[in-house]
Short mmCIF file of C-alpha atoms and ligand atoms in Angstrom, two decimals:
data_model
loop_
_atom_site.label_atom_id
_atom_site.label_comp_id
_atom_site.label_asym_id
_atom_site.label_seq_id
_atom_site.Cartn_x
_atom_site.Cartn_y
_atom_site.Cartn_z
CA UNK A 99 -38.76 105.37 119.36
CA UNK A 100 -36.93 102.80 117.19
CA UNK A 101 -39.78 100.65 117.06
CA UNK A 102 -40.86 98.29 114.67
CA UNK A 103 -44.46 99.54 114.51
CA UNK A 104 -43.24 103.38 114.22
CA UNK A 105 -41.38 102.61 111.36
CA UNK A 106 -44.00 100.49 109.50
CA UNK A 107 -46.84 103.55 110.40
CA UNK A 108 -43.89 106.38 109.05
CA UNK A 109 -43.79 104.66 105.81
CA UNK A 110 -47.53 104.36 105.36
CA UNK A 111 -48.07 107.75 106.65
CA UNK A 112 -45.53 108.81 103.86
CA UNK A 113 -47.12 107.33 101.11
CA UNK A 114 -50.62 108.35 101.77
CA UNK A 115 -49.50 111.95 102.19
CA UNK A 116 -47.56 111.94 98.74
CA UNK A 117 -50.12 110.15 97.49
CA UNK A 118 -53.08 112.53 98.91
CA UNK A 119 -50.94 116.27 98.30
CA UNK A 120 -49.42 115.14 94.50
CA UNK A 121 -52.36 117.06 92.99
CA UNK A 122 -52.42 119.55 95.30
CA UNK A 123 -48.77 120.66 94.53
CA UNK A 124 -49.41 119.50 90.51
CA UNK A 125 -52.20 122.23 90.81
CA UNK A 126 -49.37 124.83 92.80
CA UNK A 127 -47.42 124.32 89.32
CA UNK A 128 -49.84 124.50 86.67
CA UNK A 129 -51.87 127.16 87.97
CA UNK A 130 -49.64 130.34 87.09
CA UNK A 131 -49.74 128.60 83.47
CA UNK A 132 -52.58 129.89 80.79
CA UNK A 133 -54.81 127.06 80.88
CA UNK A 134 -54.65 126.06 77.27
CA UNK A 135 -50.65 125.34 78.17
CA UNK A 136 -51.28 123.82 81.51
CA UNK A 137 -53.67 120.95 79.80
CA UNK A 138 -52.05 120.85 76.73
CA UNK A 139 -54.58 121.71 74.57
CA UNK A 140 -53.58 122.86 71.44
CA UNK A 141 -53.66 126.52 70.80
CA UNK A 142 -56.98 128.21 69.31
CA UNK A 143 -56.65 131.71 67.63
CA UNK A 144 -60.85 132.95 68.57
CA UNK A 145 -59.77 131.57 71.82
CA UNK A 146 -56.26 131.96 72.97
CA UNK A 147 -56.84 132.30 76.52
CA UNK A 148 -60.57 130.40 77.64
CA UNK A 149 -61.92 127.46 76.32
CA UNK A 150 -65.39 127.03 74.69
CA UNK A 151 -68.23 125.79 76.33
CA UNK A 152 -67.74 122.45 73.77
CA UNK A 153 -64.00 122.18 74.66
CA UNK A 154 -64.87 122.46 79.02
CA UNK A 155 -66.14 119.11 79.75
CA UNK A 156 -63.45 118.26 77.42
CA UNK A 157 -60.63 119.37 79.53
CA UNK A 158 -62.07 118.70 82.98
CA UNK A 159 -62.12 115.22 82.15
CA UNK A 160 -58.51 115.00 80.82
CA UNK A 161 -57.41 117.26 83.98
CA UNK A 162 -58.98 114.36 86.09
CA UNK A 163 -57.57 111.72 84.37
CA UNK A 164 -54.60 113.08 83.86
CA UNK A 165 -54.43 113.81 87.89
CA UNK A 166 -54.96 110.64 88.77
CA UNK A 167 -52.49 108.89 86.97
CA UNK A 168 -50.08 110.81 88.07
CA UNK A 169 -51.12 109.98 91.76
CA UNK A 170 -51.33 106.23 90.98
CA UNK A 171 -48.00 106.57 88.87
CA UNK A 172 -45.72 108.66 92.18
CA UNK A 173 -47.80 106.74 94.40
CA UNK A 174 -46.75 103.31 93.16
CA UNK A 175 -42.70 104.03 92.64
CA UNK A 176 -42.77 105.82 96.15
CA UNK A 177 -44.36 102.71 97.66
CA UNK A 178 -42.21 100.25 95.96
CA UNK A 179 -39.16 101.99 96.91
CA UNK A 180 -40.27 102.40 100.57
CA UNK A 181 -40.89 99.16 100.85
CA UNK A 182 -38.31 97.32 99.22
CA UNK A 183 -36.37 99.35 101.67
CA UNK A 184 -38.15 98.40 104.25
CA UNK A 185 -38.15 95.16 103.42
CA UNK A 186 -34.25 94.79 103.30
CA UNK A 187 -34.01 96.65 106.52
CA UNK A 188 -36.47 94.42 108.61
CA UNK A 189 -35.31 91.41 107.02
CA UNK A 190 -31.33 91.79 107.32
CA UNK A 191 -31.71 90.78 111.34
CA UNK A 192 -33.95 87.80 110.41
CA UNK A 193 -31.56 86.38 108.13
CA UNK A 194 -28.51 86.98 110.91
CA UNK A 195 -30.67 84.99 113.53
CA UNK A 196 -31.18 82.21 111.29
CA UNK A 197 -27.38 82.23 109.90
CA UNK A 198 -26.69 82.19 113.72
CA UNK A 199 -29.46 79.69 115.34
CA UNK A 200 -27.67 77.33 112.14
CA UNK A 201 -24.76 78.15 113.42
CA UNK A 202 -25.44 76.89 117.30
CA UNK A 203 -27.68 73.88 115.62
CA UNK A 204 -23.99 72.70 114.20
CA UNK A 205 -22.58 73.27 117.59
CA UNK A 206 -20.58 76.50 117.02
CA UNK A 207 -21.58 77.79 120.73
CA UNK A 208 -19.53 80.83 120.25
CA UNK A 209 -21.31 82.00 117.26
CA UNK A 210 -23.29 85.36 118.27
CA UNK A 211 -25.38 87.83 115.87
CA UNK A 212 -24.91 91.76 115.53
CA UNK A 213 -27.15 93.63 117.66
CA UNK A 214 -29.20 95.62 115.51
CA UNK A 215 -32.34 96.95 113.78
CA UNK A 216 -35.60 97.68 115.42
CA UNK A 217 -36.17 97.71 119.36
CA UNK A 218 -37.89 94.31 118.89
CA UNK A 219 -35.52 93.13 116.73
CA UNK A 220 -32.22 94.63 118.62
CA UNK A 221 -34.10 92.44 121.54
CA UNK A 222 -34.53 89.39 120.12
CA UNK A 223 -31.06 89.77 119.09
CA UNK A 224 -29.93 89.90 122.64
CA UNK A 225 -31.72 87.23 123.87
CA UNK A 226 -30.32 84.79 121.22
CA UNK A 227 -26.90 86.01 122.39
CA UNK A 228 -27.75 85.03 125.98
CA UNK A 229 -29.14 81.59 125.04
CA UNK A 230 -26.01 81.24 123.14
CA UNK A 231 -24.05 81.87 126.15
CA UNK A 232 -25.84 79.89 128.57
CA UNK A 233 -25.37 76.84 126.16
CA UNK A 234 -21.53 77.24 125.43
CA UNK A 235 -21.49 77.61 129.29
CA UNK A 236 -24.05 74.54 129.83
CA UNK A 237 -21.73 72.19 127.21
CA UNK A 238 -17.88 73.67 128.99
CA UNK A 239 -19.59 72.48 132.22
CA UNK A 240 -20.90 68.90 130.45
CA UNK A 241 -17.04 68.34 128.51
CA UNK A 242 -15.42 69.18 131.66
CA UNK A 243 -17.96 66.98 133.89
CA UNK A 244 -16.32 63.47 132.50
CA UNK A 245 -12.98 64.72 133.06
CA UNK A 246 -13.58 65.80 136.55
CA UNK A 247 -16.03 62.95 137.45
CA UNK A 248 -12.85 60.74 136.43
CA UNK A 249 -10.08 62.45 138.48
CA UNK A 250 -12.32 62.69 141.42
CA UNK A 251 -13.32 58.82 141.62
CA UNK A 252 -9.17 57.94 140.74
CA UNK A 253 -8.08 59.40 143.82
CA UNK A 254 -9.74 57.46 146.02
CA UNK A 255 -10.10 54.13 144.21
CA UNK A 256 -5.90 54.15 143.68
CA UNK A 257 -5.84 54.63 147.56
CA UNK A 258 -8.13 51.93 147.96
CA UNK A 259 -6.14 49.58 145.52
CA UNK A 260 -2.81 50.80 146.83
CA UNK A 261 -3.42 49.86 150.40
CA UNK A 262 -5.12 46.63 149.61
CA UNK A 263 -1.60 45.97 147.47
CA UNK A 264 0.76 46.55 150.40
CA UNK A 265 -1.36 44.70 152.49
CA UNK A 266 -1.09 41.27 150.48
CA UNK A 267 2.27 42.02 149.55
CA UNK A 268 2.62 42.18 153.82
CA UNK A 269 4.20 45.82 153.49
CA UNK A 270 1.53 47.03 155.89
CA UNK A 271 0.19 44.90 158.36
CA UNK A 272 -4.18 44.18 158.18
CA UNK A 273 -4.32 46.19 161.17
CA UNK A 274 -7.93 47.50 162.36
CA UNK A 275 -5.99 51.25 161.58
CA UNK A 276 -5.85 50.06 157.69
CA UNK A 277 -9.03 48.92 157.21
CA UNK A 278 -10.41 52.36 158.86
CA UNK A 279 -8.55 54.59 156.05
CA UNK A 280 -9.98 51.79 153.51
CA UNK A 281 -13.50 52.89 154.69
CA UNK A 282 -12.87 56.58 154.50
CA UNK A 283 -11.58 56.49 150.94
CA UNK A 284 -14.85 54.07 150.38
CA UNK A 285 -17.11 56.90 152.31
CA UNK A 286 -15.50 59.72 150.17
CA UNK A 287 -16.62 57.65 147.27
CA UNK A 288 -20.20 57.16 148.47
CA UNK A 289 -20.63 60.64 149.43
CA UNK A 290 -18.88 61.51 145.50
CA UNK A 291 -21.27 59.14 143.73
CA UNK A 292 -24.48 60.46 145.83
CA UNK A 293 -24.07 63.65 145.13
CA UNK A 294 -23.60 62.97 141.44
CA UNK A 295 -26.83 61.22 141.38
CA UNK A 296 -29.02 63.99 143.15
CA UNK A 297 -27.04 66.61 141.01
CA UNK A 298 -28.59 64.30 137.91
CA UNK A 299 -31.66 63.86 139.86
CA UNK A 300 -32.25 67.51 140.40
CA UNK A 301 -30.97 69.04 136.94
CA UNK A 302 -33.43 66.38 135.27
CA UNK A 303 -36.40 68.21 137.85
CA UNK A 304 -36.55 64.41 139.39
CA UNK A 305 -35.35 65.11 142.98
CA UNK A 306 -38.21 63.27 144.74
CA UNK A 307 -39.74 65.80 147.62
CA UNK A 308 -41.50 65.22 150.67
CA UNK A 309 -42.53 68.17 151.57
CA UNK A 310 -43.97 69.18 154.94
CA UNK A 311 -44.93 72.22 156.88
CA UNK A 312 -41.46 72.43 158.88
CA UNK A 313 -40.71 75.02 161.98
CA UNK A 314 -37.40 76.85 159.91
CA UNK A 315 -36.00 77.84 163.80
CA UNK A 316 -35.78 74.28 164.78
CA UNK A 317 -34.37 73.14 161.50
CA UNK A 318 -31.82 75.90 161.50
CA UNK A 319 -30.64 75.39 165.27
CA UNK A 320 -30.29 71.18 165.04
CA UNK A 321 -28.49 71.84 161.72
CA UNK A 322 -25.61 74.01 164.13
CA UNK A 323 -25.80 71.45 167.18
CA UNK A 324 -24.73 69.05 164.71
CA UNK A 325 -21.50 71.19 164.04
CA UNK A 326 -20.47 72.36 167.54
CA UNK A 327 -18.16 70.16 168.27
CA UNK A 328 -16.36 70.34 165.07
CA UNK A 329 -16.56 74.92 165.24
CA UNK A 330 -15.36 74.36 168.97
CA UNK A 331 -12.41 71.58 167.76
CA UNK A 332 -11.80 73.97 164.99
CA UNK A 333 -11.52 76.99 167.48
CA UNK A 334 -14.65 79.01 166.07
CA UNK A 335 -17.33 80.74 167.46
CA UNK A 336 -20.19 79.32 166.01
CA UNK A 337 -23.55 81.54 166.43
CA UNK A 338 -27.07 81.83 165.25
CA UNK A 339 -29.90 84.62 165.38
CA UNK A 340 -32.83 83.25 165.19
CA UNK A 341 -35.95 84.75 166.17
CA UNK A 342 -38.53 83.17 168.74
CA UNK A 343 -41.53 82.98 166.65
CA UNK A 344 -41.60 80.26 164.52
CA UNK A 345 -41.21 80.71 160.60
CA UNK A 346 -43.38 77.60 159.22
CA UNK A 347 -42.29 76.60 155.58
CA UNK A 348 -43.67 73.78 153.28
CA UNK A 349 -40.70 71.99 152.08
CA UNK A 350 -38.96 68.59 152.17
CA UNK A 351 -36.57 69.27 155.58
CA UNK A 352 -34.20 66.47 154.68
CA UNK A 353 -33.17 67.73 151.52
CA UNK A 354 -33.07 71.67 153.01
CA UNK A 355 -31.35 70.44 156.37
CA UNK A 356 -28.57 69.13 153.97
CA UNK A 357 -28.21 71.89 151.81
CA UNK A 358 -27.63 74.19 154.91
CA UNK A 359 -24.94 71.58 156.18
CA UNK A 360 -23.32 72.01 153.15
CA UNK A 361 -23.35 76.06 153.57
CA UNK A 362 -22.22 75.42 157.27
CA UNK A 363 -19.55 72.40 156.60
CA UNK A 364 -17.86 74.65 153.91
CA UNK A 365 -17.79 77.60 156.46
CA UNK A 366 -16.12 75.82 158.84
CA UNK A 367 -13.52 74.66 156.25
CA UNK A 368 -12.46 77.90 154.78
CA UNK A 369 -13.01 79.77 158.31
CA UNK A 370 -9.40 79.91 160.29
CA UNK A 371 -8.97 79.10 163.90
CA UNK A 372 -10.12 82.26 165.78
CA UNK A 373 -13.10 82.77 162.74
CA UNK A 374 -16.28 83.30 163.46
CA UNK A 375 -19.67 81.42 161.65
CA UNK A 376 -22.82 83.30 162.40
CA UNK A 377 -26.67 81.58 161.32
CA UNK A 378 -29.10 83.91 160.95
CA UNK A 379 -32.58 83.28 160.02
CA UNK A 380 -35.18 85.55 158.82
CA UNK A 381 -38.13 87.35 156.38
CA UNK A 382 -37.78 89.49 153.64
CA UNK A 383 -40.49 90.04 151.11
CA UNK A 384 -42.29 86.95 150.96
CA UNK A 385 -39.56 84.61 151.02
CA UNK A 386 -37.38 82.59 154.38
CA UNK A 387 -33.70 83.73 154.27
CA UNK A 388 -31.08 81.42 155.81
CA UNK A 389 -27.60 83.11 156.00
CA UNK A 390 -24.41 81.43 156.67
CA UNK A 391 -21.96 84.27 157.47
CA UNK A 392 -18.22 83.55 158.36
CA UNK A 393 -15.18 85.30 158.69
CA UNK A 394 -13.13 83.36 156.41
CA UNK A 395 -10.99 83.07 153.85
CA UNK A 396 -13.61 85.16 151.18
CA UNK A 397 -14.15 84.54 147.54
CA UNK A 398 -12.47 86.90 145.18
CA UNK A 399 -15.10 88.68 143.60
CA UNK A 400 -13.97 87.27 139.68
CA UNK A 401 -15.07 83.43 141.61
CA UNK A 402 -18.86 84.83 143.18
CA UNK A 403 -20.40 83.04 140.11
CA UNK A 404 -18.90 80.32 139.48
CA UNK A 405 -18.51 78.69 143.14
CA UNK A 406 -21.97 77.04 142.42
CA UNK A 407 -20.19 74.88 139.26
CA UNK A 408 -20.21 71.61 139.54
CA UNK A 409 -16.42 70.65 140.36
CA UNK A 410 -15.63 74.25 140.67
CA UNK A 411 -12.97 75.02 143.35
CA UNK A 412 -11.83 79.10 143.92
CA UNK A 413 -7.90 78.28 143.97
CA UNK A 414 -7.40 73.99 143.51
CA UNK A 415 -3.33 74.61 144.74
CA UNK A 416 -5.39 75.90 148.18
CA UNK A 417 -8.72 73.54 148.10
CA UNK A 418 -7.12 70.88 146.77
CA UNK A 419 -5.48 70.32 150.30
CA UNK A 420 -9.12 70.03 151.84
CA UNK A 421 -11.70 67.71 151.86
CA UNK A 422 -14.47 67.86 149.08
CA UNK A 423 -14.75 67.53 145.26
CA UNK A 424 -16.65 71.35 144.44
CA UNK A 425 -20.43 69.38 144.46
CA UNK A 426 -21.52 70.73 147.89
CA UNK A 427 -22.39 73.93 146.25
CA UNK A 428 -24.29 72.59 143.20
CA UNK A 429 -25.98 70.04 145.09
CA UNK A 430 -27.14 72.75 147.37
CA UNK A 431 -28.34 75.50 144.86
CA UNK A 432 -30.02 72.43 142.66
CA UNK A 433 -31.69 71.69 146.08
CA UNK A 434 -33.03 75.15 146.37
CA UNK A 435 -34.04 75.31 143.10
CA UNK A 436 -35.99 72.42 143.33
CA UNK A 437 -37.89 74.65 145.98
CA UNK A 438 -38.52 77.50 143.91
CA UNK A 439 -35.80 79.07 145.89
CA UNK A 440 -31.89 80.17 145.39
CA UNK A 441 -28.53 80.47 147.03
CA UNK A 442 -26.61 83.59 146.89
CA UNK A 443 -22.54 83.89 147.48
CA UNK A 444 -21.52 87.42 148.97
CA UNK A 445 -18.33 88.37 150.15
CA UNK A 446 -16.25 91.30 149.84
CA UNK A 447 -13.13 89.65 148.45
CA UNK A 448 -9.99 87.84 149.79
CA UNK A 449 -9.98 87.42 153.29
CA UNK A 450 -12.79 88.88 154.26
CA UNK A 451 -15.02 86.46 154.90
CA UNK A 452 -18.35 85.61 152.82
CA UNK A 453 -21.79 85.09 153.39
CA UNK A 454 -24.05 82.54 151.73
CA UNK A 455 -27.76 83.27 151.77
CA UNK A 456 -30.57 80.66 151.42
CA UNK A 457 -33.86 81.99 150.09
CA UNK A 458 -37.04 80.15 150.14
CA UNK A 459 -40.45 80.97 149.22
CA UNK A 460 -43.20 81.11 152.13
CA UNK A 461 -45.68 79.24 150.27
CA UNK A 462 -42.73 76.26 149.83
P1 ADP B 566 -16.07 71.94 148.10
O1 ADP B 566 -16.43 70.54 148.32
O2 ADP B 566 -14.78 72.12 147.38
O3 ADP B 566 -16.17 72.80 149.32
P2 ADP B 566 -18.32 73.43 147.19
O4 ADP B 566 -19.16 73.28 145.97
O5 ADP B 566 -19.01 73.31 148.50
O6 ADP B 566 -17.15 72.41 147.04
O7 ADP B 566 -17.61 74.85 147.11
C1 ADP B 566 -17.00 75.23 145.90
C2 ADP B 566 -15.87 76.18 146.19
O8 ADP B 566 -16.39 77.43 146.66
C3 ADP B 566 -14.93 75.70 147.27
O9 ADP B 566 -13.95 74.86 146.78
C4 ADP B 566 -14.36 77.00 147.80
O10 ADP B 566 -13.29 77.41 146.96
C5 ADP B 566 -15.49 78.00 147.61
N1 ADP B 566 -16.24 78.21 148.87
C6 ADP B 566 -17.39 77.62 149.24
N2 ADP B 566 -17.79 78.07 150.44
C7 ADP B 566 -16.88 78.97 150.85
C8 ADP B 566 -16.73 79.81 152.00
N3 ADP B 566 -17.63 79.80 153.02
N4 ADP B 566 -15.65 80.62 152.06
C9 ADP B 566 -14.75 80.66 151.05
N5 ADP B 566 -14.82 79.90 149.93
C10 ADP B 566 -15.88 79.07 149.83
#
């Protein structure tokens, strides 16, 4: 019970017990004394044992003064003690969390305090430490954004600017073929810069919505008619398992239709020929689960929470040889989020496929 309120109550208790059994165990003391010695009065021959009816009012009030001083005296230097040491021990975690919430305030994100003290304090603590973390984690992300933002828009553009150069300088001909790889690199650009914005859009809670009560069977099966071809050019068995009543959800089916093409898209692209990609939809305590199952190339389990990074890509030397810039992930879970919803990466490590489940309120 290291709480904050047990300790506070222990010390009070304390003192009020000292302070209510010092005359009980001054009286323990004195009594075995003659009572002349045990007051201090001064010794009288006629009377060396009793006092005389003049001296007994006399002595009672001295005993009671001299009682209660006492009391107020122990009581006072056993309070003061306890509670300057109290003091110092509730205080000590205080003055860490301000030394460290200075420290992150001057942008020392790896600063964390000791875990200590009280319960409440030892809490407190902890969450500080996590806030901490999520902030050094937030402003890696934001440093490396700029850096990644750049590479991924150089690519392209020195493609585009390349092509156009050979062209003029007649090294390739201005065939209909040219201009079509011109307009893919411009595409991959488009698609780059759009899913910047509704990253921005979304992380700012400004993803406009338009939401609608929407049949999550039919969404599900026209998002995997739209990949057929692609699983069957691919060589992969693409399945779903949906069931046949309908599973009506409020939300904006656009926006939710794309964030499952993005599960299924990346599926297909880390799934080998002779894979499999199974959609499944279904209930579970309130909320709509979409799964996109394949039997790719997995995630090692060291990756599981990071794939949703922007820019993040499980082995570049691999991914770097496919399409896609590590936003279809982020764009996704900021999508869900924007439901009240989540996406969560499973898979049991390298090459063993992974599974990435969609969750979605009922309500929408
Ligand atoms: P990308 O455009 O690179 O696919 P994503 O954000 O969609 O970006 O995915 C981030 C990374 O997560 C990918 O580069 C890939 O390494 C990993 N990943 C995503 N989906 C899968 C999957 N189904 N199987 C294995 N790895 C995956």
């Amino acid at each position: 019970m290291n709480r904050l309120w047990v300790w506070i109550s222990v010390v009070i208790v304390g003192v009020v017990l000292i302070v209510t059994l010092f005359p009980f165990v001054y009286r323990s003391i004195t009594s075995d004394m003659p009572p002349r010695q045990a007051y201090g009065i001064p010794f009288d021959e006629r009377n060396p044992e009793g006092f005389n009816p003049d001296e007994f009012r006399e002595v009672i009030e001295m005993r009671f003064w001299t009682n209660l001083s006492w009391t107020l005296a122990v009581g006072a230097v056993v309070a003061l003690i306890a509670g300057v040491l109290l003091t110092r021990w509730l205080v000590a975690p205080l003055r860490e969390l301000e030394q460290g919430a200075r420290a992150v305030t001057e942008h020392q994100w790896d600063y964390r305090v000791p875990v200590r003290g009280s319960a409440e304090m030892r809490s407190v603590a902890l969450s500080f430490n996590q806030m901490a973390a999520e902030l050094e984690h937030e402003e890696t992300l934001r440093r490396n954004m700029l850096a990644d933002v750049t590479h991924e828009l150089r690519h392209p553009i020195h493609i585009i600017q390349g092509n156009l150069q050979a062209i003029l300088d007649s090294v390739y001909p201005l065939s209909m073929e040219e201009i079509d790889r011109l307009l893919d690199q411009t595409q991959d650009l488009t698609s780059l810069v759009d899913d910047l914005h509704e990253l921005a859009l979304a992380e700012a809670h400004d993803l406009p919505l338009h939401k609608q009560d929407t049949d999550m069977n039919e969404l599900a099966a026209n998002a995997v008619d739209v990949f057929l071809p692609l699983a069957s050019h691919n060589k992969i068995t693409l399945t779903t398992d949906i069931p046949s009543e309908p599973i009506y959800v409020n939300i904006d089916s656009a926006r939710i239709r794309q964030a499952l093409q993005n599960l299924l898209g990346n599926a297909l692209r880390y799934t080998p020929e002779g894979g499999e990609v199974k959609v499944i939809l279904g209930r579970s305590e309130g909320s709509t689960l979409i799964q996109v199952a394949d039997s790719g190339v997995g995630i090692p389990p060291e990756d599981l929470g990071k794939v949703f990074d922007r820019f993040y890509r499980v082995d570049s030397s691999r991914d770097r040889e496919l399409p896609g810039a590590g936003l279809g992930l982020a764009v996704a879970q900021a999508i869900l989020q924007s439901h009240d919803g989540r996406i969560e990466a499973q898979s049991p490590g390298v090459d063993q496929g992974s599974t990435f489940t969609m969750i979605l309120p009922i309500e929408g």
